[in-house]
Structure formats: C-alpha cells, structure tokens
PDB file of C-alpha atoms in Angstrom:
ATOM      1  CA  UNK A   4      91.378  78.902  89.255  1.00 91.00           C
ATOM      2  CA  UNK A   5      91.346  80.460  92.728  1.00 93.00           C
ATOM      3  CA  UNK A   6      90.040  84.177  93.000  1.00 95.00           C
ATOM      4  CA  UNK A   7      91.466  86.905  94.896  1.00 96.00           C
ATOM      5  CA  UNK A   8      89.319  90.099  95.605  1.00 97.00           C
ATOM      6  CA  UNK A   9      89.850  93.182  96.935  1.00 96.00           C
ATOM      7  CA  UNK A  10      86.978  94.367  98.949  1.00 94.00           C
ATOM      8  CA  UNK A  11      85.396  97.234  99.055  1.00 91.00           C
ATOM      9  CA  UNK A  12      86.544  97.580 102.262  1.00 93.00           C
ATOM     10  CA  UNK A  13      89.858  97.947 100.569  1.00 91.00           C
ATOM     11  CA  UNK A  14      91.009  93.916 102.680  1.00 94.00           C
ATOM     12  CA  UNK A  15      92.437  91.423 100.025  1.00 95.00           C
ATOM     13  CA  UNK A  16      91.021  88.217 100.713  1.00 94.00           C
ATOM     14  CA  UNK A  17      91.038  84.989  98.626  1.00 94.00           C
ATOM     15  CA  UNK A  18      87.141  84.187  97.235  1.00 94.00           C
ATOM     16  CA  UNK A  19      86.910  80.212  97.477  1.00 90.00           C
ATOM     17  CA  UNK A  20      83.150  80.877  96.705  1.00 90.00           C
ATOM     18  CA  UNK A  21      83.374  83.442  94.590  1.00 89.00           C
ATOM     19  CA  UNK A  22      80.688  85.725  95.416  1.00 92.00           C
ATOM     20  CA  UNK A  23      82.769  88.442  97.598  1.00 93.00           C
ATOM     21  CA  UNK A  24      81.958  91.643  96.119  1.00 94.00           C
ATOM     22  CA  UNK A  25      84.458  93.839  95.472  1.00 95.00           C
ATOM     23  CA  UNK A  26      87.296  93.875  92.400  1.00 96.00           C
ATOM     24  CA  UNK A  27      88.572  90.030  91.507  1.00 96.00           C
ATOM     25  CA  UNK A  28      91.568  88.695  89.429  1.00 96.00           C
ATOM     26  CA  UNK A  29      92.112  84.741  88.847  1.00 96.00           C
ATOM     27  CA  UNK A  30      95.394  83.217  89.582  1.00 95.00           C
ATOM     28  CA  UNK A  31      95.895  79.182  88.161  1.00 93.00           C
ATOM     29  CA  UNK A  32      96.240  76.598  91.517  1.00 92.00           C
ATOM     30  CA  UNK A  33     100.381  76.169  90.217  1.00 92.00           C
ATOM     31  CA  UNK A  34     102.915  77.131  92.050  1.00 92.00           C
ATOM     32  CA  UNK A  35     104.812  78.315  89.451  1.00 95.00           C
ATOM     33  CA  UNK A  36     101.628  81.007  88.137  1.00 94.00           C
ATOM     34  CA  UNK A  37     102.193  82.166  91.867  1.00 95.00           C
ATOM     35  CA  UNK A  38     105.493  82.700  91.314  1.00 95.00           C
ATOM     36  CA  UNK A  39     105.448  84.478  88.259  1.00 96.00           C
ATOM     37  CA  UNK A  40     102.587  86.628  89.364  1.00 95.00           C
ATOM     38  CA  UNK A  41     104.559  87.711  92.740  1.00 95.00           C
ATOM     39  CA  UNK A  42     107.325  88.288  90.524  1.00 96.00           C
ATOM     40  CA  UNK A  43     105.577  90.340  87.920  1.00 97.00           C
ATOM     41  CA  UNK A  44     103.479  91.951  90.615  1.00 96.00           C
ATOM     42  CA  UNK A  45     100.562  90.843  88.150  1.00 96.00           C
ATOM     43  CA  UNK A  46      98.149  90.640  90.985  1.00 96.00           C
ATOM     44  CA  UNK A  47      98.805  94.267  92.176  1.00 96.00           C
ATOM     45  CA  UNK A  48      98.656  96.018  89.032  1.00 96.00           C
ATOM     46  CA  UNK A  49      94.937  93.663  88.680  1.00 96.00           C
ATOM     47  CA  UNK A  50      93.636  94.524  92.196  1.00 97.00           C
ATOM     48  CA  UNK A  51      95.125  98.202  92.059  1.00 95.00           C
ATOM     49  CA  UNK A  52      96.337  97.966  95.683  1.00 96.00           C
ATOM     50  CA  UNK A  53      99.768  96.164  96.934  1.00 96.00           C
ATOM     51  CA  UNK A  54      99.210  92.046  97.560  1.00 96.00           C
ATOM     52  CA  UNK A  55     100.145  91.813 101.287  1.00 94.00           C
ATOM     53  CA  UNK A  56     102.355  89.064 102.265  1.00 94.00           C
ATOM     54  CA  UNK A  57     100.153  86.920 104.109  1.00 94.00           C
ATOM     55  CA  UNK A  58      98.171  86.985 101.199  1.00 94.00           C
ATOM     56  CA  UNK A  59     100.622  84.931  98.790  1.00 95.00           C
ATOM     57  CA  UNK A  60     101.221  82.732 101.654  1.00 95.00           C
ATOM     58  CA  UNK A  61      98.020  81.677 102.001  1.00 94.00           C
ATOM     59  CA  UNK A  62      98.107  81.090  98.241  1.00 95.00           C
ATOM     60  CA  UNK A  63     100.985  79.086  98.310  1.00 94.00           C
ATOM     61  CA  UNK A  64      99.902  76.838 101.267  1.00 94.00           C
ATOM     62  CA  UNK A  65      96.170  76.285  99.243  1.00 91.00           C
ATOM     63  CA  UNK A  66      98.319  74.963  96.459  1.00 89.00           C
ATOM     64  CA  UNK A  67     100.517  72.863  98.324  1.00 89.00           C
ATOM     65  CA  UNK A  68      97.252  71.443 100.244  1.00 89.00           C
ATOM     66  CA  UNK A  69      95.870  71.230  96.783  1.00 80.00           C
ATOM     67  CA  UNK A  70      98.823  68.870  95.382  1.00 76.00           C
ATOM     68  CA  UNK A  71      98.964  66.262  98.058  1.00 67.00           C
TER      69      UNK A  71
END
C-alpha cells in the first residue's frame, strides 16, 4: 500500500515511511486502483483537499518503477 498525507501544512505528499504527520489515506501499488481513485476522486474526498496533478503522477511513475 503506498500512503498519501496531507500535511498539516495543508502540502500533499506521498509517505514512503509512513510517519508524516498530518491526515493519510492508502491507495494499492496498481495502476488500475490509481485509476479508479482519480476517477472517483476517492483520494480527495479522503484527504479533504483537491489531489494536485503532480501528485498522481508521481503515483503513477512509483508504480510503473514498482512493476519492472
């Protein structure tokens, strides 16, 4: 599972160590959970702020990395 927290500095960051503090929500290493979650905006409603952009990119290249 990867985390991704938002901060209480209100930055959304992904917690490879998970000890950030701040509010977390678990997203499964598959490409097609990251899909579905960007689609359902699953991660947003979790995290109560919007998921920038960068932020599922980086997911998506830690799962590709991941895979091969």
């Amino acid at each position: 599972m990867i985390r991704v927290v938002r901060t209480t500095e209100g930055d959304v960051r992904l917690d490879f160590s998970g000890k950030l503090n701040g509010r977390g929500a678990y997203i499964c290493p598959n490409p097609e959970c990251l899909q579905k979650a960007r689609k359902s905006k699953s991660l947003d409603r979790s995290l109560e702020v919007p998921i920038p952009e960068e932020v599922y990119e980086r997911l998506a290249a830690e799962m590709e990395a991941s895979r091969g």
